[in-house]
Amino acid sequence: MDDVIIARALHVLGVVIWIGGVMMVTTTVLPAVRRGDLGHDRLMAFHAIEHRFVWQARTAVIVVGLTGFYMSARMDLWERFQSLQFWWMHAMVCVWLLFLLILFVIEPFILHRYFHKWATTAPEVAFAWLQRAHWVVLVLSLVTIFGAVTGSQGWSAF
Ligand code: HEM
């Protein structure tokens, strides 16, 4: 089962890099950008950081998805998706799908077109909304990580 151990290690490594980055952006970068600490052009400051991190996040999302499905197939865990006790398995797939949508569809096709316009005309409102959206996906991710680590050890809240 060495392959499953390696897949799990890569899975967790991907989660650390990706969700750790989301935590950093949400709690550190966005508040600094909103206050103008990184310069008056908030859009440029945010973009300078975001366009570098987005590729790390995209790579991590792909690694986490591949290793997650690999482990599910190797250990034949598909039945878990029929039980509420394994809510954290559903949560992992939901968070993954949500980020897949955000990073590969919303960020390049919608955010670039509409957010840039919005952030230029009403930066206060646009960045407040952006930070709120980051908090929502961050909390969902942290709850999922808590559920996955405790759940994979056999502990369940249900
Ligand atoms: C396609 C999506 C995903 C699939 C199919 C998947 C699948 C799995 C599987 C099969 C395990 C091993 C469970 C066990 O040993 O009982 C696991 C563990 C784990 N996953 Fe996922 N996962 C996915 C996405 C995610 C995401 C998005 C996160 C974080 C937000 C995440 C965080 C974790 C964590 C923290 C563990 C526990 C590792 C440990 O304690 O050993 N996974 N995942």
CSV table of C-alpha atoms and ligand atoms in Angstrom, one decimal:
chain,number,residue,atom,x,y,z
A,1,MET,CA,0.0,0.0,0.0
A,2,ASP,CA,3.0,2.3,-0.5
A,3,ASP,CA,1.2,4.0,-3.4
A,4,VAL,CA,-1.7,4.9,-1.1
A,5,ILE,CA,0.6,6.3,1.5
A,6,ILE,CA,2.4,8.5,-1.2
A,7,ALA,CA,-1.0,9.5,-2.6
A,8,ARG,CA,-2.2,10.6,0.8
A,9,ALA,CA,1.1,12.6,1.4
A,10,LEU,CA,0.7,14.4,-1.9
A,11,HIS,CA,-3.0,15.0,-1.2
A,12,VAL,CA,-2.3,16.6,2.2
A,13,LEU,CA,0.7,18.6,0.7
A,14,GLY,CA,-1.6,20.0,-2.0
A,15,VAL,CA,-4.2,20.9,0.6
A,16,VAL,CA,-1.6,22.7,2.8
A,17,ILE,CA,-0.2,24.7,-0.1
A,18,TRP,CA,-3.7,25.6,-1.5
A,19,ILE,CA,-5.8,26.3,1.6
A,20,GLY,CA,-2.8,27.8,3.4
A,21,GLY,CA,-2.6,30.3,0.5
A,22,VAL,CA,-6.3,31.0,0.7
A,23,MET,CA,-5.9,31.7,4.4
A,24,MET,CA,-3.0,34.1,3.8
A,25,VAL,CA,-4.9,36.0,1.1
A,26,THR,CA,-8.0,36.2,3.2
A,27,THR,CA,-6.5,37.2,6.5
A,28,THR,CA,-3.4,39.1,5.5
A,29,VAL,CA,-3.3,40.3,1.8
A,30,LEU,CA,-6.9,41.4,1.3
A,31,PRO,CA,-7.1,43.5,4.6
A,32,ALA,CA,-3.8,45.2,3.6
A,33,VAL,CA,-5.0,45.8,0.0
A,34,ARG,CA,-8.3,47.2,1.3
A,35,ARG,CA,-6.5,49.6,3.7
A,36,GLY,CA,-4.2,50.8,0.8
A,37,ASP,CA,-1.1,49.5,2.7
A,38,LEU,CA,0.2,48.0,-0.6
A,39,GLY,CA,-0.3,51.2,-2.6
A,40,HIS,CA,-3.2,53.3,-3.7
A,41,ASP,CA,-3.9,51.2,-6.8
A,42,ARG,CA,-5.6,48.4,-4.9
A,43,LEU,CA,-6.4,46.4,-8.1
A,44,MET,CA,-2.8,46.4,-9.2
A,45,ALA,CA,-1.6,45.4,-5.7
A,46,PHE,CA,-4.1,42.6,-5.5
A,47,HIS,CA,-3.4,41.4,-9.0
A,48,ALA,CA,0.4,41.3,-8.5
A,49,ILE,CA,-0.1,38.8,-5.7
A,50,GLU,CA,-3.1,36.9,-7.1
A,51,HIS,CA,-1.7,36.2,-10.5
A,52,ARG,CA,1.4,34.5,-8.9
A,53,PHE,CA,-0.6,32.5,-6.4
A,54,VAL,CA,-3.3,31.4,-8.8
A,55,TRP,CA,-0.9,29.0,-10.6
A,56,GLN,CA,0.1,27.4,-7.3
A,57,ALA,CA,-3.5,26.9,-6.4
A,58,ARG,CA,-4.4,25.5,-9.8
A,59,THR,CA,-1.6,23.0,-9.6
A,60,ALA,CA,-2.5,22.0,-6.0
A,61,VAL,CA,-6.2,21.6,-6.9
A,62,ILE,CA,-5.2,19.2,-9.7
A,63,VAL,CA,-2.9,17.2,-7.5
A,64,VAL,CA,-5.5,17.0,-4.7
A,65,GLY,CA,-8.2,15.8,-7.1
A,66,LEU,CA,-6.0,13.2,-8.8
A,67,THR,CA,-4.7,11.8,-5.5
A,68,GLY,CA,-8.2,11.9,-3.9
A,69,PHE,CA,-9.8,9.9,-6.7
A,70,TYR,CA,-6.8,7.6,-6.8
A,71,MET,CA,-7.2,6.8,-3.0
A,72,SER,CA,-10.9,6.4,-3.4
A,73,ALA,CA,-10.4,3.9,-6.2
A,74,ARG,CA,-7.5,2.0,-4.7
A,75,MET,CA,-9.3,1.6,-1.3
A,76,ASP,CA,-12.7,1.2,-3.0
A,77,LEU,CA,-14.4,3.9,-0.9
A,78,TRP,CA,-17.2,4.7,-3.2
A,79,GLU,CA,-19.9,3.3,-0.8
A,80,ARG,CA,-19.0,6.1,1.6
A,81,PHE,CA,-20.8,8.6,-0.7
A,82,GLN,CA,-24.1,6.9,0.3
A,83,SER,CA,-23.7,7.6,4.0
A,84,LEU,CA,-24.1,10.8,6.0
A,85,GLN,CA,-21.5,9.6,8.4
A,86,PHE,CA,-19.0,10.3,5.7
A,87,TRP,CA,-20.2,13.8,5.1
A,88,TRP,CA,-16.6,14.9,4.9
A,89,MET,CA,-16.1,12.8,1.8
A,90,HIS,CA,-18.9,14.8,0.1
A,91,ALA,CA,-17.5,18.0,1.6
A,92,MET,CA,-14.1,17.3,0.0
A,93,VAL,CA,-15.5,16.7,-3.4
A,94,CYS,CA,-17.8,19.8,-3.1
A,95,VAL,CA,-14.9,22.1,-2.0
A,96,TRP,CA,-12.8,20.7,-4.8
A,97,LEU,CA,-15.5,21.3,-7.4
A,98,LEU,CA,-16.1,24.8,-6.0
A,99,PHE,CA,-12.4,25.7,-6.4
A,100,LEU,CA,-12.2,24.1,-9.8
A,101,LEU,CA,-15.0,26.4,-10.9
A,102,ILE,CA,-13.4,29.4,-9.2
A,103,LEU,CA,-9.9,28.9,-10.5
A,104,PHE,CA,-10.5,27.6,-14.0
A,105,VAL,CA,-13.8,29.4,-15.0
A,106,ILE,CA,-14.7,32.3,-12.7
A,107,GLU,CA,-11.2,33.8,-12.2
A,108,PRO,CA,-10.1,33.9,-15.8
A,109,PHE,CA,-13.4,34.5,-17.6
A,110,ILE,CA,-15.6,36.4,-15.2
A,111,LEU,CA,-13.4,38.0,-12.5
A,112,HIS,CA,-11.0,39.5,-15.0
A,113,ARG,CA,-13.7,41.0,-17.1
A,114,TYR,CA,-16.3,42.2,-14.5
A,115,PHE,CA,-14.4,42.5,-11.2
A,116,HIS,CA,-11.7,44.8,-12.8
A,117,LYS,CA,-14.5,47.1,-14.0
A,118,TRP,CA,-16.2,47.0,-10.6
A,119,ALA,CA,-13.0,47.5,-8.6
A,120,THR,CA,-12.2,50.6,-10.7
A,121,THR,CA,-15.6,52.3,-10.3
A,122,ALA,CA,-16.4,51.2,-6.7
A,123,PRO,CA,-13.2,49.8,-5.1
A,124,GLU,CA,-14.5,49.8,-1.4
A,125,VAL,CA,-17.6,47.7,-2.2
A,126,ALA,CA,-15.8,45.4,-4.7
A,127,PHE,CA,-13.0,44.5,-2.3
A,128,ALA,CA,-15.3,44.2,0.7
A,129,TRP,CA,-17.3,41.7,-1.4
A,130,LEU,CA,-14.1,39.9,-2.5
A,131,GLN,CA,-13.0,39.5,1.1
A,132,ARG,CA,-16.4,38.2,2.2
A,133,ALA,CA,-16.3,35.6,-0.6
A,134,HIS,CA,-12.8,34.5,0.4
A,135,TRP,CA,-14.0,34.1,4.0
A,136,VAL,CA,-16.9,31.8,2.9
A,137,VAL,CA,-14.7,29.5,0.9
A,138,LEU,CA,-12.0,29.5,3.6
A,139,VAL,CA,-14.4,28.5,6.4
A,140,LEU,CA,-15.9,25.7,4.2
A,141,SER,CA,-12.4,24.5,3.5
A,142,LEU,CA,-11.3,24.5,7.1
A,143,VAL,CA,-14.4,22.7,8.3
A,144,THR,CA,-13.7,20.1,5.5
A,145,ILE,CA,-10.1,19.6,6.6
A,146,PHE,CA,-11.2,19.1,10.2
A,147,GLY,CA,-13.9,16.6,9.1
A,148,ALA,CA,-11.5,14.7,6.9
A,149,VAL,CA,-8.7,14.4,9.4
A,150,THR,CA,-11.0,13.3,12.2
A,151,GLY,CA,-13.3,11.2,9.9
A,152,SER,CA,-10.4,9.3,8.3
A,153,GLN,CA,-9.4,8.2,11.9
A,154,GLY,CA,-12.9,6.9,12.5
A,155,TRP,CA,-14.4,9.8,14.4
A,156,SER,CA,-17.7,11.2,13.3
A,157,ALA,CA,-19.9,14.0,14.7
A,158,PHE,CA,-23.0,12.1,13.3
B,1,HEM,C1,-11.8,15.3,-5.6
B,1,HEM,C2,-11.8,15.6,-4.4
B,1,HEM,C3,-11.3,14.8,-3.3
B,1,HEM,C4,-11.3,13.4,-3.1
B,1,HEM,C5,-11.9,12.4,-4.0
B,1,HEM,C6,-10.7,13.1,-1.8
B,1,HEM,C7,-10.5,11.9,-1.3
B,1,HEM,C8,-9.9,11.6,-0.1
B,1,HEM,C9,-9.6,10.3,0.4
B,1,HEM,C10,-10.1,9.0,-0.2
B,1,HEM,C11,-9.0,10.4,1.6
B,1,HEM,C12,-8.5,9.3,2.5
B,1,HEM,C13,-9.6,9.0,3.5
B,1,HEM,C14,-9.3,7.8,4.4
B,1,HEM,O1,-8.2,7.4,4.6
B,1,HEM,O2,-10.3,7.3,5.1
B,1,HEM,C15,-8.8,11.8,1.8
B,1,HEM,C16,-8.1,12.4,2.9
B,1,HEM,C17,-8.1,13.7,3.2
B,1,HEM,N1,-8.5,14.7,2.3
B,1,HEM,FE1,-9.4,14.5,0.5
B,1,HEM,N2,-10.3,14.3,-1.3
B,1,HEM,C18,-10.7,15.3,-2.1
B,1,HEM,C19,-10.5,16.7,-1.9
B,1,HEM,C20,-10.0,17.2,-0.7
B,1,HEM,C21,-10.1,18.6,-0.4
B,1,HEM,C22,-10.6,19.7,-1.3
B,1,HEM,C23,-9.5,18.8,0.9
B,1,HEM,C24,-9.4,20.0,1.7
B,1,HEM,C25,-10.2,21.0,1.7
B,1,HEM,C26,-9.2,17.4,1.3
B,1,HEM,C27,-8.6,17.2,2.5
B,1,HEM,C28,-8.2,15.9,3.0
B,1,HEM,C29,-7.6,15.7,4.3
B,1,HEM,C30,-7.2,16.7,5.3
B,1,HEM,C31,-7.5,14.3,4.4
B,1,HEM,C32,-7.0,13.5,5.6
B,1,HEM,C33,-5.6,13.1,5.5
B,1,HEM,C34,-5.2,12.3,6.7
B,1,HEM,O3,-5.5,12.7,7.8
B,1,HEM,O4,-4.5,11.3,6.5
B,1,HEM,N3,-9.5,16.5,0.3
B,1,HEM,N4,-9.3,12.5,0.8
